[in-house]
């Protein structure tokens, strides 16, 4: 089945609507102004001005006026661009507006056919087309023995969504967890362990107990006791020189942390492959050597920046990644931009058509704020634990769902297990979505009331919208798989057409979200899709109408695309609510 789907995608995969239109515009531009090399400028129109709009006329006229051109003004250039568009099934009509905007109306039949093909051959045929084949995403990356704070959670959620979007685009993604497992903190921790439990090998991990408290206790001693501080610094050296006892203790501490991190990843449904800072140790000396010769002054330290250089070297030369993406808070932006330009100066990222290749990007994100508008903390001003947040989101969801089901008399149709599972899914999805829907660069305020509301741009609203579509399809009692093959879609009513047009834009939206590394594009798209569906459903009767088959197929296509959006956002869809 999987295999079949992949084959269908390869055979029936299409280019996004926007790309296809750009191709037509490009050809028209060279007919309109031969020899002038102009990039197509195409965007989605404002409502009432066609579907897409080409904005080339004004700048093109500015470039050719006075060169003996016969065009009198930008409007004339716009007319020519419209007339010179090669004939195609895509375009229904064009018109020129204002100073020369070319409005393009897409053929309704073409929209319908495209949706039908997707239903038959699978949503994979709408996979975006990106230029890279292999990308490396460095995300989550907490520090061993320290608390995984909100920043790491954001990094985990944003990174996972980017990874899923790239994977949908058939890019091989190396999901890297660059954990901080080689800092000076280990000298302190190990020394503390040895002094407190001289027999720790026998006691094992019980000696450490709760790693966070253990960390705090050793830090206090480190700050207060000069003698201990000296011994801790010695311990780092012995660890770095590879002494067995130190390595064993280090490994143990890392494992305790790793087990804790894994619980979080499991709960979030996120997969990562750990290659921590320590992994790159052997590569630091040669890499620094190369850099001393070429760019930077050697400081002798095995610090964060040298590790990142060594890691970059490895990712470029051993893992052969074509795009390397780092997801951290915006506070680290400077660090990344500095070391990207160092790498470029060393000749690691040579120029290709005016851009560095391989590509490196820093995906920064803002803070999570509490209701007081300050950094999100608990009352005791501690780091907020993710498990607590998720537990609370889930129990609130459960209470709300129970209330609703009792009110509308449906509670008897639900088993306890179903209630439990559904609340879990909705709660987790709500927390993720509340994070992803914002432009990641801005700070956002964490609010259960907002994220769990069933109105507005929330995951809860979207889950209800999706479940409603599923229930319409169920109620129709038709075999939807058969309908896909035998029935056909028409987009005649203006709300059918608007929905259809939005559906076929899915591919280019994901493409843009991947290119700009902005997951909120996908959230906006999803929200607008469910709004378009809602309008369609209000104005176009489905069950029992003469257009039932076509409209049921539109329902199905909407549900399929919504589910795929959910999937990329790391959210499990609910089919019944
Ligand atoms: N461990 C770092 C932190 O907690 C994040 C690491 C990000 N990745 C990297 N290659 N520098 O801030």
mmCIF file of C-alpha atoms in Angstrom, residues 31-342:
data_model
loop_
_atom_site.group_PDB
_atom_site.id
_atom_site.type_symbol
_atom_site.label_atom_id
_atom_site.label_comp_id
_atom_site.label_asym_id
_atom_site.label_seq_id
_atom_site.Cartn_x
_atom_site.Cartn_y
_atom_site.Cartn_z
ATOM 1 C CA UNK A 31 7.285 37.541 -25.667
ATOM 2 C CA UNK A 32 6.215 40.930 -24.323
ATOM 3 C CA UNK A 33 9.708 42.347 -23.891
ATOM 4 C CA UNK A 34 12.183 40.138 -25.744
ATOM 5 C CA UNK A 35 15.671 40.170 -24.322
ATOM 6 C CA UNK A 36 14.653 41.675 -20.982
ATOM 7 C CA UNK A 37 15.240 39.144 -18.283
ATOM 8 C CA UNK A 38 12.395 39.627 -15.791
ATOM 9 C CA UNK A 39 11.424 37.340 -12.910
ATOM 10 C CA UNK A 40 7.687 36.649 -12.790
ATOM 11 C CA UNK A 41 5.963 38.570 -9.989
ATOM 12 C CA UNK A 42 2.902 36.603 -9.073
ATOM 13 C CA UNK A 43 0.751 36.655 -5.985
ATOM 14 C CA UNK A 44 -2.668 35.650 -4.749
ATOM 15 C CA UNK A 45 -5.212 38.374 -5.543
ATOM 16 C CA UNK A 46 -7.335 40.296 -3.130
ATOM 17 C CA UNK A 47 -10.913 39.032 -3.166
ATOM 18 C CA UNK A 48 -12.773 40.333 -6.218
ATOM 19 C CA UNK A 49 -9.645 40.742 -8.358
ATOM 20 C CA UNK A 50 -9.284 37.349 -9.957
ATOM 21 C CA UNK A 51 -7.433 34.504 -8.298
ATOM 22 C CA UNK A 52 -3.797 35.376 -8.951
ATOM 23 C CA UNK A 53 -2.319 38.644 -9.976
ATOM 24 C CA UNK A 54 0.784 39.362 -12.030
ATOM 25 C CA UNK A 55 2.529 42.596 -11.037
ATOM 26 C CA UNK A 56 5.261 42.782 -13.652
ATOM 27 C CA UNK A 57 3.840 45.472 -15.916
ATOM 28 C CA UNK A 58 4.877 48.530 -13.911
ATOM 29 C CA UNK A 59 8.515 47.634 -13.330
ATOM 30 C CA UNK A 60 8.857 46.154 -16.787
ATOM 31 C CA UNK A 61 7.612 49.379 -18.361
ATOM 32 C CA UNK A 62 10.094 51.376 -16.285
ATOM 33 C CA UNK A 63 12.884 49.205 -17.653
ATOM 34 C CA UNK A 64 11.950 49.419 -21.322
ATOM 35 C CA UNK A 65 10.663 52.964 -21.703
ATOM 36 C CA UNK A 66 12.962 55.126 -23.733
ATOM 37 C CA UNK A 67 14.523 52.106 -25.429
ATOM 38 C CA UNK A 68 12.371 52.530 -28.522
ATOM 39 C CA UNK A 69 9.514 50.439 -27.160
ATOM 40 C CA UNK A 70 6.074 50.870 -28.673
ATOM 41 C CA UNK A 71 4.293 50.497 -25.347
ATOM 42 C CA UNK A 72 2.852 53.826 -24.233
ATOM 43 C CA UNK A 73 2.309 53.029 -20.554
ATOM 44 C CA UNK A 74 2.271 50.215 -17.960
ATOM 45 C CA UNK A 75 -1.356 49.391 -18.759
ATOM 46 C CA UNK A 76 -0.366 48.607 -22.328
ATOM 47 C CA UNK A 77 2.402 46.346 -21.017
ATOM 48 C CA UNK A 78 -0.160 44.660 -18.762
ATOM 49 C CA UNK A 79 -2.442 44.114 -21.763
ATOM 50 C CA UNK A 80 0.421 42.557 -23.661
ATOM 51 C CA UNK A 81 1.372 40.286 -20.765
ATOM 52 C CA UNK A 82 -2.234 39.078 -20.592
ATOM 53 C CA UNK A 83 -2.433 38.537 -24.372
ATOM 54 C CA UNK A 84 0.905 36.783 -24.569
ATOM 55 C CA UNK A 85 0.104 34.152 -21.944
ATOM 56 C CA UNK A 86 0.427 30.821 -23.765
ATOM 57 C CA UNK A 87 -2.874 28.998 -24.151
ATOM 58 C CA UNK A 88 -3.471 26.572 -21.286
ATOM 59 C CA UNK A 89 -6.224 24.681 -19.479
ATOM 60 C CA UNK A 90 -5.395 26.485 -16.277
ATOM 61 C CA UNK A 91 -6.448 29.995 -17.156
ATOM 62 C CA UNK A 92 -10.111 30.815 -17.586
ATOM 63 C CA UNK A 93 -9.746 34.532 -18.266
ATOM 64 C CA UNK A 94 -7.600 37.570 -17.604
ATOM 65 C CA UNK A 95 -8.195 41.271 -17.131
ATOM 66 C CA UNK A 96 -6.002 44.283 -16.548
ATOM 67 C CA UNK A 97 -6.743 46.592 -13.649
ATOM 68 C CA UNK A 98 -5.369 49.826 -12.187
ATOM 69 C CA UNK A 99 -1.899 50.816 -13.402
ATOM 70 C CA UNK A 100 -1.329 47.430 -15.080
ATOM 71 C CA UNK A 101 -2.085 44.548 -12.729
ATOM 72 C CA UNK A 102 -2.963 41.431 -14.671
ATOM 73 C CA UNK A 103 -5.692 39.517 -12.889
ATOM 74 C CA UNK A 104 -5.819 35.844 -13.694
ATOM 75 C CA UNK A 105 -8.899 33.716 -13.156
ATOM 76 C CA UNK A 106 -8.280 29.985 -12.846
ATOM 77 C CA UNK A 107 -10.560 27.619 -14.722
ATOM 78 C CA UNK A 108 -13.157 26.033 -12.440
ATOM 79 C CA UNK A 109 -12.992 22.782 -14.378
ATOM 80 C CA UNK A 110 -9.277 22.667 -13.912
ATOM 81 C CA UNK A 111 -9.651 23.216 -10.152
ATOM 82 C CA UNK A 112 -12.183 20.383 -9.950
ATOM 83 C CA UNK A 113 -10.036 18.007 -11.962
ATOM 84 C CA UNK A 114 -6.983 18.707 -9.898
ATOM 85 C CA UNK A 115 -8.832 17.925 -6.686
ATOM 86 C CA UNK A 116 -10.247 14.756 -8.113
ATOM 87 C CA UNK A 117 -6.807 13.578 -9.193
ATOM 88 C CA UNK A 118 -5.498 14.200 -5.708
ATOM 89 C CA UNK A 119 -8.319 12.125 -4.249
ATOM 90 C CA UNK A 120 -7.559 9.263 -6.595
ATOM 91 C CA UNK A 121 -3.774 9.273 -6.386
ATOM 92 C CA UNK A 122 -3.264 10.563 -2.864
ATOM 93 C CA UNK A 123 -2.207 13.805 -1.223
ATOM 94 C CA UNK A 124 1.435 12.877 -1.793
ATOM 95 C CA UNK A 125 0.959 13.960 -5.412
ATOM 96 C CA UNK A 126 0.723 17.477 -3.980
ATOM 97 C CA UNK A 127 4.119 17.241 -2.329
ATOM 98 C CA UNK A 128 6.091 20.492 -2.624
ATOM 99 C CA UNK A 129 9.140 20.489 -4.821
ATOM 100 C CA UNK A 130 12.272 21.764 -3.097
ATOM 101 C CA UNK A 131 15.763 22.051 -4.489
ATOM 102 C CA UNK A 132 17.543 20.158 -1.707
ATOM 103 C CA UNK A 133 17.572 16.410 -1.301
ATOM 104 C CA UNK A 134 19.017 16.187 2.207
ATOM 105 C CA UNK A 135 18.542 18.621 5.075
ATOM 106 C CA UNK A 136 19.828 18.525 8.620
ATOM 107 C CA UNK A 137 17.655 19.954 11.354
ATOM 108 C CA UNK A 138 19.350 20.707 14.651
ATOM 109 C CA UNK A 139 16.546 21.146 17.166
ATOM 110 C CA UNK A 140 15.450 20.580 20.751
ATOM 111 C CA UNK A 141 19.069 20.166 21.941
ATOM 112 C CA UNK A 142 18.680 20.540 25.717
ATOM 113 C CA UNK A 143 21.592 20.416 28.124
ATOM 114 C CA UNK A 144 22.348 17.292 30.113
ATOM 115 C CA UNK A 145 21.582 17.481 33.834
ATOM 116 C CA UNK A 146 19.848 20.797 33.399
ATOM 117 C CA UNK A 147 16.159 21.457 33.159
ATOM 118 C CA UNK A 148 14.556 21.266 29.740
ATOM 119 C CA UNK A 149 12.997 24.713 29.656
ATOM 120 C CA UNK A 150 10.232 26.285 27.574
ATOM 121 C CA UNK A 151 12.789 27.309 24.950
ATOM 122 C CA UNK A 152 13.734 23.685 24.356
ATOM 123 C CA UNK A 153 10.071 22.767 24.109
ATOM 124 C CA UNK A 154 9.483 25.450 21.487
ATOM 125 C CA UNK A 155 12.533 24.274 19.614
ATOM 126 C CA UNK A 156 11.228 20.695 19.751
ATOM 127 C CA UNK A 157 7.764 21.577 18.457
ATOM 128 C CA UNK A 158 8.904 23.983 15.735
ATOM 129 C CA UNK A 159 11.758 21.709 14.654
ATOM 130 C CA UNK A 160 9.510 18.675 14.435
ATOM 131 C CA UNK A 161 7.007 20.509 12.236
ATOM 132 C CA UNK A 162 9.719 21.760 9.916
ATOM 133 C CA UNK A 163 11.075 18.226 9.694
ATOM 134 C CA UNK A 164 7.625 16.859 8.853
ATOM 135 C CA UNK A 165 7.083 19.492 6.167
ATOM 136 C CA UNK A 166 10.418 18.694 4.566
ATOM 137 C CA UNK A 167 9.722 14.985 4.744
ATOM 138 C CA UNK A 168 6.422 15.566 2.973
ATOM 139 C CA UNK A 169 8.449 17.351 0.291
ATOM 140 C CA UNK A 170 10.499 14.153 -0.121
ATOM 141 C CA UNK A 171 13.591 15.677 1.447
ATOM 142 C CA UNK A 172 15.672 13.313 3.542
ATOM 143 C CA UNK A 173 15.811 14.893 6.994
ATOM 144 C CA UNK A 174 18.517 14.241 9.565
ATOM 145 C CA UNK A 175 16.850 15.118 12.860
ATOM 146 C CA UNK A 176 19.677 16.027 15.183
ATOM 147 C CA UNK A 177 19.563 16.466 18.909
ATOM 148 C CA UNK A 178 22.708 18.470 19.674
ATOM 149 C CA UNK A 179 22.537 17.932 23.430
ATOM 150 C CA UNK A 180 24.910 19.849 25.689
ATOM 151 C CA UNK A 181 26.759 16.839 27.082
ATOM 152 C CA UNK A 182 30.291 18.196 27.311
ATOM 153 C CA UNK A 183 30.242 21.360 29.365
ATOM 154 C CA UNK A 184 32.285 22.261 32.427
ATOM 155 C CA UNK A 185 29.208 21.306 34.464
ATOM 156 C CA UNK A 186 30.384 17.707 34.321
ATOM 157 C CA UNK A 187 33.482 18.302 36.383
ATOM 158 C CA UNK A 188 31.299 19.680 39.121
ATOM 159 C CA UNK A 189 28.726 16.901 38.891
ATOM 160 C CA UNK A 190 31.214 14.071 38.822
ATOM 161 C CA UNK A 191 33.327 15.455 41.619
ATOM 162 C CA UNK A 192 30.224 15.960 43.723
ATOM 163 C CA UNK A 193 29.129 12.408 43.034
ATOM 164 C CA UNK A 194 32.515 10.936 43.967
ATOM 165 C CA UNK A 195 32.767 12.901 47.177
ATOM 166 C CA UNK A 196 29.230 12.244 48.294
ATOM 167 C CA UNK A 197 29.155 8.599 47.295
ATOM 168 C CA UNK A 198 32.657 7.182 47.266
ATOM 169 C CA UNK A 199 31.022 3.836 46.481
ATOM 170 C CA UNK A 200 28.666 5.142 43.779
ATOM 171 C CA UNK A 201 29.562 2.301 41.437
ATOM 172 C CA UNK A 202 27.806 -0.033 43.843
ATOM 173 C CA UNK A 203 24.902 2.261 44.600
ATOM 174 C CA UNK A 204 24.396 3.074 40.926
ATOM 175 C CA UNK A 205 21.957 5.700 39.742
ATOM 176 C CA UNK A 206 20.173 5.748 43.051
ATOM 177 C CA UNK A 207 23.069 7.841 44.287
ATOM 178 C CA UNK A 208 22.038 10.618 41.985
ATOM 179 C CA UNK A 209 18.299 10.369 42.482
ATOM 180 C CA UNK A 210 16.620 13.400 41.026
ATOM 181 C CA UNK A 211 19.193 14.851 38.671
ATOM 182 C CA UNK A 212 17.927 18.412 38.878
ATOM 183 C CA UNK A 213 18.227 18.547 42.662
ATOM 184 C CA UNK A 214 21.566 16.843 42.388
ATOM 185 C CA UNK A 215 22.666 19.529 39.936
ATOM 186 C CA UNK A 216 21.504 22.305 42.237
ATOM 187 C CA UNK A 217 23.302 20.835 45.247
ATOM 188 C CA UNK A 218 26.557 20.449 43.366
ATOM 189 C CA UNK A 219 26.282 23.963 41.933
ATOM 190 C CA UNK A 220 25.814 25.397 45.405
ATOM 191 C CA UNK A 221 28.923 23.626 46.593
ATOM 192 C CA UNK A 222 30.823 24.766 43.510
ATOM 193 C CA UNK A 223 29.904 28.407 44.131
ATOM 194 C CA UNK A 224 30.607 28.314 47.863
ATOM 195 C CA UNK A 225 33.580 26.041 48.304
ATOM 196 C CA UNK A 226 36.840 27.160 46.644
ATOM 197 C CA UNK A 227 38.554 23.846 47.305
ATOM 198 C CA UNK A 228 35.730 21.941 45.676
ATOM 199 C CA UNK A 229 35.805 24.287 42.733
ATOM 200 C CA UNK A 230 39.453 23.459 42.128
ATOM 201 C CA UNK A 231 38.817 19.727 42.385
ATOM 202 C CA UNK A 232 35.865 20.040 39.997
ATOM 203 C CA UNK A 233 38.050 21.760 37.432
ATOM 204 C CA UNK A 234 40.545 18.959 37.774
ATOM 205 C CA UNK A 235 37.737 16.484 37.220
ATOM 206 C CA UNK A 236 36.876 18.069 33.858
ATOM 207 C CA UNK A 237 40.438 17.586 32.738
ATOM 208 C CA UNK A 238 40.439 13.955 33.838
ATOM 209 C CA UNK A 239 37.150 13.389 32.065
ATOM 210 C CA UNK A 240 38.474 14.984 28.903
ATOM 211 C CA UNK A 241 41.605 12.902 29.079
ATOM 212 C CA UNK A 242 39.341 9.885 29.078
ATOM 213 C CA UNK A 243 39.988 8.398 32.541
ATOM 214 C CA UNK A 244 37.722 5.353 32.934
ATOM 215 C CA UNK A 245 36.078 6.183 36.221
ATOM 216 C CA UNK A 246 35.229 9.700 35.038
ATOM 217 C CA UNK A 247 33.917 8.514 31.714
ATOM 218 C CA UNK A 248 31.723 5.932 33.430
ATOM 219 C CA UNK A 249 30.221 8.540 35.742
ATOM 220 C CA UNK A 250 29.705 10.927 32.825
ATOM 221 C CA UNK A 251 27.969 8.249 30.788
ATOM 222 C CA UNK A 252 25.678 7.469 33.673
ATOM 223 C CA UNK A 253 24.678 11.050 34.211
ATOM 224 C CA UNK A 254 23.967 11.469 30.514
ATOM 225 C CA UNK A 255 21.823 8.359 30.529
ATOM 226 C CA UNK A 256 19.670 9.606 33.395
ATOM 227 C CA UNK A 257 19.036 12.852 31.532
ATOM 228 C CA UNK A 258 18.422 11.056 28.283
ATOM 229 C CA UNK A 259 15.731 8.906 29.882
ATOM 230 C CA UNK A 260 13.991 12.039 31.079
ATOM 231 C CA UNK A 261 14.220 13.774 27.718
ATOM 232 C CA UNK A 262 12.889 10.652 26.024
ATOM 233 C CA UNK A 263 9.752 10.759 28.136
ATOM 234 C CA UNK A 264 9.095 14.266 26.827
ATOM 235 C CA UNK A 265 9.757 13.278 23.212
ATOM 236 C CA UNK A 266 7.528 10.269 23.553
ATOM 237 C CA UNK A 267 4.709 12.323 24.969
ATOM 238 C CA UNK A 268 5.085 14.878 22.166
ATOM 239 C CA UNK A 269 5.442 12.185 19.512
ATOM 240 C CA UNK A 270 8.762 13.575 18.303
ATOM 241 C CA UNK A 271 11.635 11.596 16.892
ATOM 242 C CA UNK A 272 15.216 12.747 17.196
ATOM 243 C CA UNK A 273 18.637 11.269 16.812
ATOM 244 C CA UNK A 274 21.139 12.304 19.437
ATOM 245 C CA UNK A 275 24.579 13.447 18.429
ATOM 246 C CA UNK A 276 25.638 15.533 21.376
ATOM 247 C CA UNK A 277 28.481 18.028 21.694
ATOM 248 C CA UNK A 278 30.835 15.277 22.869
ATOM 249 C CA UNK A 279 30.442 13.495 19.552
ATOM 250 C CA UNK A 280 32.328 16.256 17.767
ATOM 251 C CA UNK A 281 35.278 16.377 20.154
ATOM 252 C CA UNK A 282 37.704 14.483 17.969
ATOM 253 C CA UNK A 283 36.972 16.869 15.110
ATOM 254 C CA UNK A 284 37.690 20.062 17.019
ATOM 255 C CA UNK A 285 41.499 20.129 16.840
ATOM 256 C CA UNK A 286 41.803 19.657 13.059
ATOM 257 C CA UNK A 287 38.939 22.040 12.404
ATOM 258 C CA UNK A 288 40.449 24.711 14.650
ATOM 259 C CA UNK A 289 43.751 24.122 12.929
ATOM 260 C CA UNK A 290 42.150 24.880 9.603
ATOM 261 C CA UNK A 291 40.510 27.950 11.040
ATOM 262 C CA UNK A 292 43.633 29.338 12.656
ATOM 263 C CA UNK A 293 45.248 29.212 9.297
ATOM 264 C CA UNK A 294 42.302 30.797 7.566
ATOM 265 C CA UNK A 295 40.115 32.905 9.786
ATOM 266 C CA UNK A 296 39.845 33.017 13.524
ATOM 267 C CA UNK A 297 42.171 33.250 16.451
ATOM 268 C CA UNK A 298 42.462 30.079 18.381
ATOM 269 C CA UNK A 299 41.385 30.402 21.986
ATOM 270 C CA UNK A 300 42.355 26.888 22.909
ATOM 271 C CA UNK A 301 39.007 26.234 24.558
ATOM 272 C CA UNK A 302 36.641 23.461 23.567
ATOM 273 C CA UNK A 303 33.705 25.832 23.779
ATOM 274 C CA UNK A 304 30.255 26.090 22.288
ATOM 275 C CA UNK A 305 31.455 27.861 19.141
ATOM 276 C CA UNK A 306 34.320 25.479 18.378
ATOM 277 C CA UNK A 307 31.986 22.557 18.847
ATOM 278 C CA UNK A 308 29.534 24.145 16.449
ATOM 279 C CA UNK A 309 32.281 24.611 13.887
ATOM 280 C CA UNK A 310 33.346 20.998 14.217
ATOM 281 C CA UNK A 311 29.717 19.883 13.983
ATOM 282 C CA UNK A 312 29.236 21.976 10.861
ATOM 283 C CA UNK A 313 32.322 20.473 9.320
ATOM 284 C CA UNK A 314 30.967 17.003 10.038
ATOM 285 C CA UNK A 315 27.527 17.816 8.699
ATOM 286 C CA UNK A 316 28.963 19.216 5.491
ATOM 287 C CA UNK A 317 31.654 16.662 4.813
ATOM 288 C CA UNK A 318 30.488 13.414 6.358
ATOM 289 C CA UNK A 319 26.728 13.759 6.376
ATOM 290 C CA UNK A 320 26.664 15.790 3.156
ATOM 291 C CA UNK A 321 23.706 17.911 4.161
ATOM 292 C CA UNK A 322 22.658 20.528 1.624
ATOM 293 C CA UNK A 323 20.708 22.651 4.057
ATOM 294 C CA UNK A 324 21.611 22.901 7.741
ATOM 295 C CA UNK A 325 18.991 24.455 9.972
ATOM 296 C CA UNK A 326 19.313 25.374 13.642
ATOM 297 C CA UNK A 327 16.263 25.957 15.790
ATOM 298 C CA UNK A 328 16.956 28.001 18.947
ATOM 299 C CA UNK A 329 15.670 31.123 20.668
ATOM 300 C CA UNK A 330 16.430 34.429 18.928
ATOM 301 C CA UNK A 331 18.962 35.183 21.669
ATOM 302 C CA UNK A 332 21.455 32.915 19.895
ATOM 303 C CA UNK A 333 21.042 34.533 16.499
ATOM 304 C CA UNK A 334 24.355 36.417 16.754
ATOM 305 C CA UNK A 335 26.235 33.260 17.571
ATOM 306 C CA UNK A 336 24.855 31.521 14.510
ATOM 307 C CA UNK A 337 25.331 34.360 12.082
ATOM 308 C CA UNK A 338 28.881 34.841 13.273
ATOM 309 C CA UNK A 339 29.826 31.255 12.814
ATOM 310 C CA UNK A 340 28.029 30.989 9.468
ATOM 311 C CA UNK A 341 30.115 33.834 8.149
ATOM 312 C CA UNK A 342 33.265 32.315 9.650
#
